[in-house]
């Protein structure tokens, strides 16, 4: 039977989201910030995060995936939804649920820089270190883990468990 080991409670998530939202609000004061949520996993995190940010921001979404319903990366990135708003000369902050190998974000960062963004940085709920392959730095992270497959608060396993209000380590 699958086991769910608690990683972050609702209260811990809320405190960490407040903390990074304050940092972002200070760092991007007087800049033109565009938050880009990576669908689907970031939708809950992004919706909580923007409500704690105190400076004007624009929001958009991209849909990218490197996973095909399992817990192992396929290694390829598929972009199925591009940004709609203008990002040329804007400061972009990519909002992701979890950074694992880093391939998805490395691909998206290159893509957005090529599209003319003034800067591109990364904000993630979870920075998962062990399998990092691409040279990406998570600029704002709520929580860091070495390894394990996590679910809840937007993170899925084969599309399930996104609705859990807490984050768990799923042991299959
Ligand atoms: P990367 O390109 O290997 O960094 O993959 C990042 C994407 O893989 C994330 O946006 C998630 O959709 C998925 N992923 C990686 N690790 C986990 C996990 O522990 N739980 C759920 N999804 C994960
Ligand atoms: Mg994702």
Tab-separated table of N, CA and C and ligand atoms in Angstrom:
chain	number	residue	atom	x	y	z
A	1	UNK	N	0.826	-1.214	0.000
A	1	UNK	CA	0.000	0.000	0.000
A	1	UNK	C	0.862	1.266	0.000
A	2	UNK	N	0.392	2.337	-0.673
A	2	UNK	CA	1.160	3.583	-0.719
A	2	UNK	C	1.174	4.251	0.656
A	3	UNK	N	2.293	4.907	0.934
A	3	UNK	CA	2.439	5.589	2.215
A	3	UNK	C	2.629	7.083	1.965
A	4	UNK	N	1.952	7.913	2.753
A	4	UNK	CA	2.079	9.374	2.636
A	4	UNK	C	2.778	9.929	3.867
A	5	UNK	N	4.012	10.368	3.700
A	5	UNK	CA	4.773	10.894	4.835
A	5	UNK	C	4.743	12.425	4.776
A	6	UNK	N	4.219	13.085	5.837
A	6	UNK	CA	4.094	14.547	5.805
A	6	UNK	C	5.439	15.258	5.618
A	7	UNK	N	5.453	16.254	4.729
A	7	UNK	CA	6.658	17.057	4.480
A	7	UNK	C	6.426	18.506	4.896
A	8	UNK	N	5.290	19.090	4.469
A	8	UNK	CA	4.957	20.476	4.828
A	8	UNK	C	3.486	20.557	5.231
A	9	UNK	N	3.229	21.156	6.385
A	9	UNK	CA	1.840	21.380	6.808
A	9	UNK	C	1.297	22.628	6.116
A	10	UNK	N	-0.002	22.831	6.225
A	10	UNK	CA	-0.634	24.038	5.671
A	10	UNK	C	0.014	25.296	6.253
A	11	UNK	N	0.268	25.263	7.558
A	11	UNK	CA	0.842	26.432	8.234
A	11	UNK	C	2.263	26.700	7.756
A	12	UNK	N	3.028	25.634	7.581
A	12	UNK	CA	4.412	25.803	7.103
A	12	UNK	C	4.418	26.361	5.676
A	13	UNK	N	3.528	25.858	4.846
A	13	UNK	CA	3.449	26.370	3.473
A	13	UNK	C	3.102	27.857	3.504
A	14	UNK	N	2.090	28.209	4.284
A	14	UNK	CA	1.641	29.614	4.333
A	14	UNK	C	2.771	30.535	4.792
A	15	UNK	N	3.537	30.092	5.801
A	15	UNK	CA	4.638	30.923	6.324
A	15	UNK	C	5.734	31.092	5.267
A	16	UNK	N	6.054	30.023	4.568
A	16	UNK	CA	7.108	30.090	3.544
A	16	UNK	C	6.666	30.934	2.347
A	17	UNK	N	5.392	30.811	1.976
A	17	UNK	CA	4.866	31.609	0.856
A	17	UNK	C	4.926	33.095	1.224
A	18	UNK	N	4.552	33.427	2.456
A	18	UNK	CA	4.633	34.827	2.909
A	18	UNK	C	6.069	35.326	2.847
A	19	UNK	N	6.991	34.492	3.298
A	19	UNK	CA	8.411	34.890	3.336
A	19	UNK	C	8.932	35.199	1.929
A	20	UNK	N	8.710	34.304	0.971
A	20	UNK	CA	9.277	34.574	-0.357
A	20	UNK	C	8.518	35.702	-1.059
A	21	UNK	N	7.218	35.844	-0.772
A	21	UNK	CA	6.452	36.944	-1.376
A	21	UNK	C	7.011	38.289	-0.905
A	22	UNK	N	7.430	38.348	0.356
A	22	UNK	CA	8.035	39.588	0.875
A	22	UNK	C	9.363	39.851	0.180
A	23	UNK	N	10.170	38.805	0.024
A	23	UNK	CA	11.460	38.966	-0.663
A	23	UNK	C	11.249	39.450	-2.099
A	24	UNK	N	10.287	38.846	-2.795
A	24	UNK	CA	10.012	39.220	-4.184
A	24	UNK	C	9.537	40.678	-4.242
A	25	UNK	N	8.691	41.064	-3.302
A	25	UNK	CA	8.152	42.427	-3.287
A	25	UNK	C	9.256	43.466	-3.088
A	26	UNK	N	10.271	43.109	-2.313
A	26	UNK	CA	11.405	44.015	-2.097
A	26	UNK	C	12.316	44.018	-3.336
A	27	UNK	N	12.656	42.819	-3.809
A	27	UNK	CA	13.621	42.695	-4.913
A	27	UNK	C	13.114	43.314	-6.221
A	28	UNK	N	11.799	43.285	-6.437
A	28	UNK	CA	11.246	43.765	-7.718
A	28	UNK	C	10.505	45.094	-7.594
A	29	UNK	N	10.756	45.797	-6.495
A	29	UNK	CA	10.133	47.111	-6.315
A	29	UNK	C	10.553	48.015	-7.485
A	30	UNK	N	9.601	48.749	-8.051
A	30	UNK	CA	9.853	49.680	-9.167
A	30	UNK	C	10.311	48.992	-10.459
A	31	UNK	N	10.081	47.685	-10.575
A	31	UNK	CA	10.384	46.975	-11.814
A	31	UNK	C	9.062	46.525	-12.438
A	32	UNK	N	9.148	46.022	-13.677
A	32	UNK	CA	7.920	45.536	-14.324
A	32	UNK	C	7.899	44.018	-14.289
A	33	UNK	N	7.365	43.500	-13.208
A	33	UNK	CA	7.425	42.057	-12.963
A	33	UNK	C	6.261	41.290	-13.597
A	34	UNK	N	6.628	40.219	-14.308
A	34	UNK	CA	5.617	39.300	-14.842
A	34	UNK	C	5.855	37.928	-14.221
A	35	UNK	N	4.858	37.432	-13.502
A	35	UNK	CA	4.943	36.086	-12.942
A	35	UNK	C	4.386	35.110	-13.961
A	36	UNK	N	5.135	34.075	-14.262
A	36	UNK	CA	4.640	33.064	-15.199
A	36	UNK	C	4.554	31.723	-14.480
A	37	UNK	N	3.327	31.283	-14.261
A	37	UNK	CA	3.098	29.995	-13.606
A	37	UNK	C	3.224	28.869	-14.611
A	38	UNK	N	3.909	27.810	-14.211
A	38	UNK	CA	4.062	26.648	-15.092
A	38	UNK	C	2.949	25.649	-14.743
A	39	UNK	N	2.078	25.461	-15.708
A	39	UNK	CA	0.932	24.559	-15.518
A	39	UNK	C	1.367	23.107	-15.684
A	40	UNK	N	0.703	22.172	-15.044
A	40	UNK	CA	-0.402	22.507	-14.156
A	40	UNK	C	0.030	22.691	-12.703
A	41	UNK	N	1.169	22.114	-12.349
A	41	UNK	CA	1.544	21.976	-10.940
A	41	UNK	C	1.583	23.249	-10.119
A	42	UNK	N	1.866	24.415	-10.769
A	42	UNK	CA	2.080	25.647	-9.998
A	42	UNK	C	0.796	26.424	-9.710
A	43	UNK	N	-0.351	25.914	-10.130
A	43	UNK	CA	-1.547	26.768	-10.051
A	43	UNK	C	-1.963	27.122	-8.621
A	44	UNK	N	-1.785	26.224	-7.683
A	44	UNK	CA	-2.189	26.520	-6.300
A	44	UNK	C	-1.152	27.430	-5.639
A	45	UNK	N	0.113	27.082	-5.799
A	45	UNK	CA	1.216	27.877	-5.250
A	45	UNK	C	1.156	29.308	-5.778
A	46	UNK	N	0.982	29.463	-7.090
A	46	UNK	CA	0.955	30.801	-7.679
A	46	UNK	C	-0.223	31.610	-7.140
A	47	UNK	N	-1.369	30.959	-6.984
A	47	UNK	CA	-2.549	31.711	-6.544
A	47	UNK	C	-2.384	32.192	-5.098
A	48	UNK	N	-1.708	31.423	-4.265
A	48	UNK	CA	-1.427	31.895	-2.904
A	48	UNK	C	-0.328	32.951	-2.912
A	49	UNK	N	0.692	32.725	-3.730
A	49	UNK	CA	1.843	33.636	-3.779
A	49	UNK	C	1.455	35.049	-4.225
A	50	UNK	N	0.680	35.166	-5.286
A	50	UNK	CA	0.378	36.522	-5.797
A	50	UNK	C	-0.407	37.345	-4.784
A	51	UNK	N	-1.210	36.659	-3.945
A	51	UNK	CA	-1.997	37.412	-2.961
A	51	UNK	C	-1.165	37.922	-1.803
A	52	UNK	N	0.085	37.471	-1.704
A	52	UNK	CA	0.990	37.959	-0.651
A	52	UNK	C	2.021	38.940	-1.203
A	53	UNK	N	2.010	39.153	-2.521
A	53	UNK	CA	2.961	40.092	-3.120
A	53	UNK	C	2.350	41.489	-3.092
A	54	UNK	N	3.134	42.477	-2.630
A	54	UNK	CA	2.565	43.801	-2.381
A	54	UNK	C	2.885	44.827	-3.467
A	55	UNK	N	3.565	44.420	-4.528
A	55	UNK	CA	3.869	45.344	-5.637
A	55	UNK	C	3.000	44.960	-6.846
A	56	UNK	N	2.830	45.873	-7.839
A	56	UNK	CA	2.027	45.518	-9.013
A	56	UNK	C	2.718	44.404	-9.815
A	57	UNK	N	1.953	43.399	-10.194
A	57	UNK	CA	2.509	42.311	-11.020
A	57	UNK	C	1.505	41.915	-12.099
A	58	UNK	N	2.030	41.395	-13.191
A	58	UNK	CA	1.166	40.774	-14.188
A	58	UNK	C	1.354	39.265	-14.057
A	59	UNK	N	0.335	38.518	-14.462
A	59	UNK	CA	0.398	37.057	-14.338
A	59	UNK	C	0.069	36.405	-15.676
A	60	UNK	N	0.832	35.393	-16.013
A	60	UNK	CA	0.510	34.588	-17.195
A	60	UNK	C	0.900	33.143	-16.900
A	61	UNK	N	0.611	32.272	-17.843
A	61	UNK	CA	0.910	30.850	-17.654
A	61	UNK	C	1.573	30.266	-18.889
A	62	UNK	N	2.413	29.256	-18.646
A	62	UNK	CA	2.907	28.420	-19.736
A	62	UNK	C	2.605	26.992	-19.320
A	63	UNK	N	2.425	26.148	-20.308
A	63	UNK	CA	2.224	24.742	-19.977
A	63	UNK	C	3.360	23.948	-20.588
A	64	UNK	N	4.171	23.368	-19.716
A	64	UNK	CA	5.313	22.581	-20.177
A	64	UNK	C	5.365	21.305	-19.366
A	65	UNK	N	5.782	20.237	-19.990
A	65	UNK	CA	5.902	19.008	-19.220
A	65	UNK	C	7.055	18.157	-19.721
A	66	UNK	N	7.665	17.458	-18.776
A	66	UNK	CA	8.752	16.550	-19.136
A	66	UNK	C	8.441	15.155	-18.600
A	67	UNK	N	7.232	15.010	-18.071
A	67	UNK	CA	6.854	13.753	-17.431
A	67	UNK	C	5.674	13.128	-18.149
A	68	UNK	N	5.642	11.828	-18.220
A	68	UNK	CA	4.500	11.156	-18.843
A	68	UNK	C	3.770	10.229	-17.909
A	69	UNK	N	3.354	10.723	-16.756
A	69	UNK	CA	2.513	9.931	-15.867
A	69	UNK	C	3.275	8.968	-14.966
A	70	UNK	N	4.590	9.080	-14.932
A	70	UNK	CA	5.350	8.216	-14.029
A	70	UNK	C	6.170	9.093	-13.095
A	71	UNK	N	7.078	8.508	-12.338
A	71	UNK	CA	7.909	9.320	-11.446
A	71	UNK	C	9.305	9.525	-12.033
A	72	UNK	N	9.526	9.103	-13.263
A	72	UNK	CA	10.842	9.289	-13.891
A	72	UNK	C	10.729	10.245	-15.073
A	73	UNK	N	11.683	11.188	-15.163
A	73	UNK	CA	11.645	12.187	-16.223
A	73	UNK	C	11.891	11.548	-17.589
A	74	UNK	N	11.143	12.011	-18.589
A	74	UNK	CA	11.330	11.496	-19.948
A	74	UNK	C	12.519	12.185	-20.611
A	75	UNK	N	12.941	13.329	-20.031
A	75	UNK	CA	14.092	14.034	-20.567
A	75	UNK	C	13.759	15.020	-21.668
A	76	UNK	N	12.556	14.951	-22.195
A	76	UNK	CA	12.173	15.896	-23.237
A	76	UNK	C	11.131	16.856	-22.692
A	77	UNK	N	11.155	18.105	-23.197
A	77	UNK	CA	10.214	19.111	-22.725
A	77	UNK	C	9.221	19.437	-23.823
A	78	UNK	N	7.960	19.392	-23.480
A	78	UNK	CA	6.914	19.716	-24.452
A	78	UNK	C	6.234	21.009	-24.004
A	79	UNK	N	6.215	22.018	-24.903
A	79	UNK	CA	5.563	23.283	-24.584
A	79	UNK	C	4.194	23.296	-25.264
A	80	UNK	N	3.130	23.215	-24.464
A	80	UNK	CA	1.801	23.152	-25.080
A	80	UNK	C	0.986	24.428	-24.888
A	81	UNK	N	1.522	25.385	-24.103
A	81	UNK	CA	0.896	26.708	-24.036
A	81	UNK	C	1.964	27.757	-23.815
A	82	UNK	N	1.998	28.748	-24.706
A	82	UNK	CA	2.982	29.828	-24.615
A	82	UNK	C	2.384	31.007	-23.832
A	83	UNK	N	3.207	32.003	-23.492
A	83	UNK	CA	2.689	33.201	-22.829
A	83	UNK	C	1.841	34.021	-23.810
A	84	UNK	N	0.872	34.737	-23.290
A	84	UNK	CA	0.029	35.603	-24.125
A	84	UNK	C	0.429	37.063	-23.990
A	85	UNK	N	0.897	37.454	-22.810
A	85	UNK	CA	1.225	38.872	-22.637
A	85	UNK	C	2.669	39.145	-23.062
A	86	UNK	N	2.936	40.399	-23.375
A	86	UNK	CA	4.252	40.814	-23.878
A	86	UNK	C	5.297	40.697	-22.773
A	87	UNK	N	6.371	39.984	-23.027
A	87	UNK	CA	7.411	39.861	-22.001
A	87	UNK	C	8.729	40.527	-22.406
A	88	UNK	N	8.728	41.107	-23.607
A	88	UNK	CA	9.944	41.781	-24.071
A	88	UNK	C	10.319	42.904	-23.102
A	89	UNK	N	11.569	42.931	-22.671
A	89	UNK	CA	12.116	43.912	-21.725
A	89	UNK	C	11.467	43.879	-20.334
A	90	UNK	N	10.728	42.831	-20.036
A	90	UNK	CA	10.114	42.695	-18.706
A	90	UNK	C	10.961	41.761	-17.831
A	91	UNK	N	10.829	41.944	-16.514
A	91	UNK	CA	11.469	41.026	-15.582
A	91	UNK	C	10.513	39.876	-15.331
A	92	UNK	N	10.967	38.686	-15.689
A	92	UNK	CA	10.106	37.509	-15.603
A	92	UNK	C	10.510	36.637	-14.418
A	93	UNK	N	9.511	36.191	-13.678
A	93	UNK	CA	9.752	35.224	-12.603
A	93	UNK	C	8.932	33.984	-12.908
A	94	UNK	N	9.636	32.887	-13.185
A	94	UNK	CA	8.962	31.620	-13.481
A	94	UNK	C	8.566	30.964	-12.170
A	95	UNK	N	7.308	30.593	-12.051
A	95	UNK	CA	6.807	29.987	-10.816
A	95	UNK	C	6.492	28.514	-11.090
A	96	UNK	N	7.228	27.650	-10.410
A	96	UNK	CA	7.158	26.210	-10.673
A	96	UNK	C	6.809	25.471	-9.381
A	97	UNK	N	6.179	24.313	-9.507
A	97	UNK	CA	5.864	23.543	-8.299
A	97	UNK	C	7.130	22.929	-7.694
A	98	UNK	N	7.888	22.204	-8.544
A	98	UNK	CA	9.084	21.523	-8.043
A	98	UNK	C	10.139	21.469	-9.137
A	99	UNK	N	11.382	21.741	-8.754
A	99	UNK	CA	12.485	21.646	-9.714
A	99	UNK	C	13.248	20.366	-9.404
A	100	UNK	N	13.339	19.500	-10.408
A	100	UNK	CA	13.965	18.190	-10.212
A	100	UNK	C	15.265	18.150	-11.029
A	101	UNK	N	15.251	17.636	-12.247
A	101	UNK	CA	16.475	17.658	-13.060
A	101	UNK	C	16.813	19.085	-13.479
A	102	UNK	N	15.793	19.946	-13.546
A	102	UNK	CA	15.989	21.327	-13.981
A	102	UNK	C	15.855	21.497	-15.489
A	103	UNK	N	15.611	20.407	-16.195
A	103	UNK	CA	15.546	20.494	-17.665
A	103	UNK	C	14.390	21.355	-18.145
A	104	UNK	N	13.225	21.227	-17.497
A	104	UNK	CA	12.055	22.005	-17.913
A	104	UNK	C	12.375	23.498	-17.820
A	105	UNK	N	12.921	23.907	-16.648
A	105	UNK	CA	13.174	25.331	-16.449
A	105	UNK	C	14.330	25.836	-17.285
A	106	UNK	N	15.313	25.009	-17.510
A	106	UNK	CA	16.436	25.410	-18.340
A	106	UNK	C	15.927	25.714	-19.761
A	107	UNK	N	15.055	24.856	-20.239
A	107	UNK	CA	14.457	25.051	-21.564
A	107	UNK	C	13.633	26.347	-21.592
A	108	UNK	N	12.791	26.532	-20.578
A	108	UNK	CA	11.916	27.718	-20.552
A	108	UNK	C	12.714	29.010	-20.374
A	109	UNK	N	13.774	28.956	-19.583
A	109	UNK	CA	14.604	30.160	-19.385
A	109	UNK	C	15.244	30.585	-20.697
A	110	UNK	N	15.804	29.623	-21.416
A	110	UNK	CA	16.424	29.935	-22.710
A	110	UNK	C	15.389	30.509	-23.663
A	111	UNK	N	14.230	29.898	-23.666
A	111	UNK	CA	13.152	30.323	-24.559
A	111	UNK	C	12.733	31.775	-24.261
A	112	UNK	N	12.573	32.101	-22.981
A	112	UNK	CA	12.116	33.443	-22.604
A	112	UNK	C	13.202	34.494	-22.815
A	113	UNK	N	14.443	34.111	-22.583
A	113	UNK	CA	15.543	35.059	-22.831
A	113	UNK	C	15.638	35.356	-24.323
A	114	UNK	N	15.482	34.314	-25.133
A	114	UNK	CA	15.490	34.494	-26.587
A	114	UNK	C	14.330	35.371	-27.028
A	115	UNK	N	13.213	35.305	-26.283
A	115	UNK	CA	12.041	36.125	-26.610
A	115	UNK	C	12.198	37.578	-26.150
A	116	UNK	N	13.314	37.898	-25.491
A	116	UNK	CA	13.600	39.292	-25.160
A	116	UNK	C	13.310	39.735	-23.735
A	117	UNK	N	13.059	38.784	-22.828
A	117	UNK	CA	12.833	39.167	-21.428
A	117	UNK	C	14.093	39.846	-20.881
A	118	UNK	N	13.900	40.889	-20.042
A	118	UNK	CA	15.050	41.602	-19.483
A	118	UNK	C	15.794	40.715	-18.492
A	119	UNK	N	15.052	39.938	-17.728
A	119	UNK	CA	15.661	39.001	-16.785
A	119	UNK	C	14.692	37.853	-16.565
A	120	UNK	N	15.240	36.693	-16.236
A	120	UNK	CA	14.409	35.521	-15.941
A	120	UNK	C	14.957	34.857	-14.694
A	121	UNK	N	14.126	34.773	-13.666
A	121	UNK	CA	14.540	34.081	-12.437
A	121	UNK	C	13.508	33.014	-12.093
A	122	UNK	N	13.855	32.200	-11.093
A	122	UNK	CA	13.023	31.034	-10.766
A	122	UNK	C	12.543	31.052	-9.327
A	123	UNK	N	11.261	30.764	-9.183
A	123	UNK	CA	10.646	30.641	-7.868
A	123	UNK	C	9.956	29.282	-7.823
A	124	UNK	N	10.273	28.458	-6.827
A	124	UNK	CA	9.673	27.120	-6.769
A	124	UNK	C	9.210	26.801	-5.359
A	125	UNK	N	8.122	26.071	-5.284
A	125	UNK	CA	7.667	25.600	-3.973
A	125	UNK	C	8.722	24.664	-3.390
A	126	UNK	N	9.194	23.722	-4.194
A	126	UNK	CA	10.180	22.735	-3.737
A	126	UNK	C	11.395	22.713	-4.657
A	127	UNK	N	12.565	22.789	-4.052
A	127	UNK	CA	13.831	22.638	-4.761
A	127	UNK	C	14.352	21.243	-4.408
A	128	UNK	N	14.250	20.311	-5.384
A	128	UNK	CA	14.685	18.927	-5.134
A	128	UNK	C	16.048	18.724	-5.777
A	129	UNK	N	17.057	18.495	-4.959
A	129	UNK	CA	18.453	18.628	-5.383
A	129	UNK	C	19.098	17.432	-6.066
A	130	UNK	N	18.796	16.242	-5.616
A	130	UNK	CA	19.643	15.095	-5.966
A	130	UNK	C	19.822	14.819	-7.451
A	131	UNK	N	18.733	15.010	-8.231
A	131	UNK	CA	18.819	14.626	-9.652
A	131	UNK	C	19.083	15.791	-10.599
A	132	UNK	N	19.542	16.955	-10.045
A	132	UNK	CA	19.751	18.138	-10.888
A	132	UNK	C	20.764	17.853	-11.994
A	133	UNK	N	20.370	18.147	-13.219
A	133	UNK	CA	21.261	17.938	-14.374
A	133	UNK	C	21.576	19.256	-15.061
A	134	UNK	N	20.527	20.083	-15.219
A	134	UNK	CA	20.709	21.356	-15.908
A	134	UNK	C	21.278	22.384	-14.930
A	135	UNK	N	21.955	23.368	-15.480
A	135	UNK	CA	22.575	24.394	-14.657
A	135	UNK	C	21.565	25.504	-14.343
A	136	UNK	N	20.615	25.213	-13.459
A	136	UNK	CA	19.630	26.230	-13.074
A	136	UNK	C	19.711	26.478	-11.564
A	137	UNK	N	19.519	27.736	-11.194
A	137	UNK	CA	19.521	28.116	-9.792
A	137	UNK	C	18.102	28.492	-9.401
A	138	UNK	N	17.622	27.952	-8.306
A	138	UNK	CA	16.298	28.340	-7.815
A	138	UNK	C	16.493	29.578	-6.938
A	139	UNK	N	16.023	30.729	-7.421
A	139	UNK	CA	16.267	31.991	-6.719
A	139	UNK	C	15.407	32.145	-5.467
A	140	UNK	N	14.184	31.643	-5.524
A	140	UNK	CA	13.277	31.690	-4.375
A	140	UNK	C	12.677	30.297	-4.189
A	141	UNK	N	12.919	29.669	-3.048
A	141	UNK	CA	12.365	28.334	-2.790
A	141	UNK	C	11.677	28.324	-1.431
A	142	UNK	N	10.524	27.690	-1.351
A	142	UNK	CA	9.844	27.547	-0.061
A	142	UNK	C	10.484	26.454	0.769
A	143	UNK	N	10.955	25.414	0.078
A	143	UNK	CA	11.453	24.259	0.809
A	143	UNK	C	12.441	23.485	-0.065
A	144	UNK	N	13.460	22.904	0.560
A	144	UNK	CA	14.456	22.122	-0.171
A	144	UNK	C	14.449	20.687	0.332
A	145	UNK	N	14.471	19.735	-0.602
A	145	UNK	CA	14.623	18.322	-0.225
A	145	UNK	C	15.738	17.735	-1.087
A	146	UNK	N	16.355	16.670	-0.617
A	146	UNK	CA	17.394	16.012	-1.416
A	146	UNK	C	16.766	15.133	-2.486
A	147	UNK	N	15.756	14.364	-2.075
A	147	UNK	CA	15.175	13.389	-3.007
A	147	UNK	C	13.776	13.000	-2.561
A	148	UNK	N	13.159	12.080	-3.313
A	148	UNK	CA	11.834	11.569	-2.969
A	148	UNK	C	10.788	12.130	-3.912
A	149	UNK	N	9.670	11.434	-4.013
A	149	UNK	CA	8.587	11.902	-4.873
A	149	UNK	C	7.510	12.543	-4.008
A	150	UNK	N	7.241	13.837	-4.252
A	150	UNK	CA	6.324	14.590	-3.401
A	150	UNK	C	4.990	14.830	-4.112
A	151	UNK	N	3.924	14.864	-3.329
A	151	UNK	CA	2.595	15.153	-3.872
A	151	UNK	C	1.848	16.121	-2.956
A	152	UNK	N	0.801	16.730	-3.503
A	152	UNK	CA	-0.047	17.639	-2.740
A	152	UNK	C	0.235	19.095	-3.058
A	153	UNK	N	-0.720	19.987	-2.753
A	153	UNK	CA	-0.583	21.430	-2.976
A	153	UNK	C	-0.166	21.701	-4.427
A	154	UNK	N	-0.816	21.015	-5.360
A	154	UNK	CA	-0.524	21.195	-6.783
A	154	UNK	C	0.316	20.085	-7.402
A	155	UNK	N	1.147	19.443	-6.582
A	155	UNK	CA	2.018	18.387	-7.123
A	155	UNK	C	1.242	17.079	-7.266
A	156	UNK	N	1.444	16.437	-8.422
A	156	UNK	CA	0.652	15.231	-8.696
A	156	UNK	C	1.495	13.977	-8.822
A	157	UNK	N	0.805	12.865	-8.705
A	157	UNK	CA	1.334	11.592	-9.179
A	157	UNK	C	0.291	11.060	-10.156
A	158	UNK	N	0.632	10.969	-11.444
A	158	UNK	CA	-0.293	10.541	-12.492
A	158	UNK	C	-1.611	11.330	-12.406
A	159	UNK	N	-1.480	12.646	-12.175
A	159	UNK	CA	-2.597	13.616	-12.126
A	159	UNK	C	-3.420	13.588	-10.844
A	160	UNK	N	-3.147	12.674	-9.931
A	160	UNK	CA	-3.872	12.667	-8.668
A	160	UNK	C	-3.114	13.426	-7.576
A	161	UNK	N	-3.810	13.714	-6.503
A	161	UNK	CA	-3.285	14.293	-5.253
A	161	UNK	C	-2.970	15.787	-5.315
A	162	UNK	N	-3.234	16.475	-6.445
A	162	UNK	CA	-2.968	17.920	-6.506
A	162	UNK	C	-3.783	18.672	-5.452
A	163	UNK	N	-4.959	18.137	-5.107
A	163	UNK	CA	-5.895	18.817	-4.218
A	163	UNK	C	-5.551	18.689	-2.733
A	164	UNK	N	-4.552	17.892	-2.366
A	164	UNK	CA	-4.201	17.787	-0.946
A	164	UNK	C	-3.655	19.134	-0.466
A	165	UNK	N	-4.133	19.639	0.671
A	165	UNK	CA	-3.686	20.964	1.137
A	165	UNK	C	-2.276	20.977	1.721
A	166	UNK	N	-1.700	19.792	1.980
A	166	UNK	CA	-0.348	19.703	2.530
A	166	UNK	C	0.544	18.989	1.508
A	167	UNK	N	1.860	18.999	1.774
A	167	UNK	CA	2.796	18.290	0.885
A	167	UNK	C	3.266	17.006	1.577
A	168	UNK	N	3.241	15.918	0.825
A	168	UNK	CA	3.646	14.608	1.358
A	168	UNK	C	4.716	13.984	0.475
A	169	UNK	N	5.525	13.153	1.113
A	169	UNK	CA	6.439	12.273	0.385
A	169	UNK	C	5.646	11.000	0.113
A	170	UNK	N	5.480	10.666	-1.159
A	170	UNK	CA	4.694	9.483	-1.532
A	170	UNK	C	5.625	8.296	-1.698
A	171	UNK	N	5.373	7.279	-0.889
A	171	UNK	CA	6.162	6.035	-1.028
A	171	UNK	C	5.285	4.981	-1.646
A	172	UNK	N	5.601	4.614	-2.881
A	172	UNK	CA	4.742	3.663	-3.609
A	172	UNK	C	5.048	2.215	-3.234
B	1	LIG	P1	12.473	18.665	-14.234
B	1	LIG	O1	12.477	19.153	-15.642
B	1	LIG	O2	13.120	17.309	-14.092
B	1	LIG	O3	13.032	19.656	-13.250
B	1	LIG	O4	10.968	18.346	-13.890
B	1	LIG	C1	10.159	19.203	-13.239
B	1	LIG	C2	8.748	18.706	-13.309
B	1	LIG	O5	8.665	17.306	-13.039
B	1	LIG	C3	7.917	19.368	-12.247
B	1	LIG	O6	7.313	20.534	-12.724
B	1	LIG	C4	6.896	18.315	-11.924
B	1	LIG	O7	5.797	18.412	-12.805
B	1	LIG	C5	7.611	17.015	-12.173
B	1	LIG	N1	8.147	16.458	-10.906
B	1	LIG	C6	9.437	16.305	-10.570
B	1	LIG	N2	9.569	15.800	-9.328
B	1	LIG	C7	8.324	15.644	-8.861
B	1	LIG	C8	7.784	15.186	-7.609
B	1	LIG	O8	8.489	14.821	-6.651
B	1	LIG	N3	6.424	15.196	-7.497
B	1	LIG	C9	5.598	15.594	-8.499
B	1	LIG	N4	6.055	16.047	-9.675
B	1	LIG	C10	7.396	16.066	-9.868
B	2	LIG	MG1	5.111	20.678	-13.206
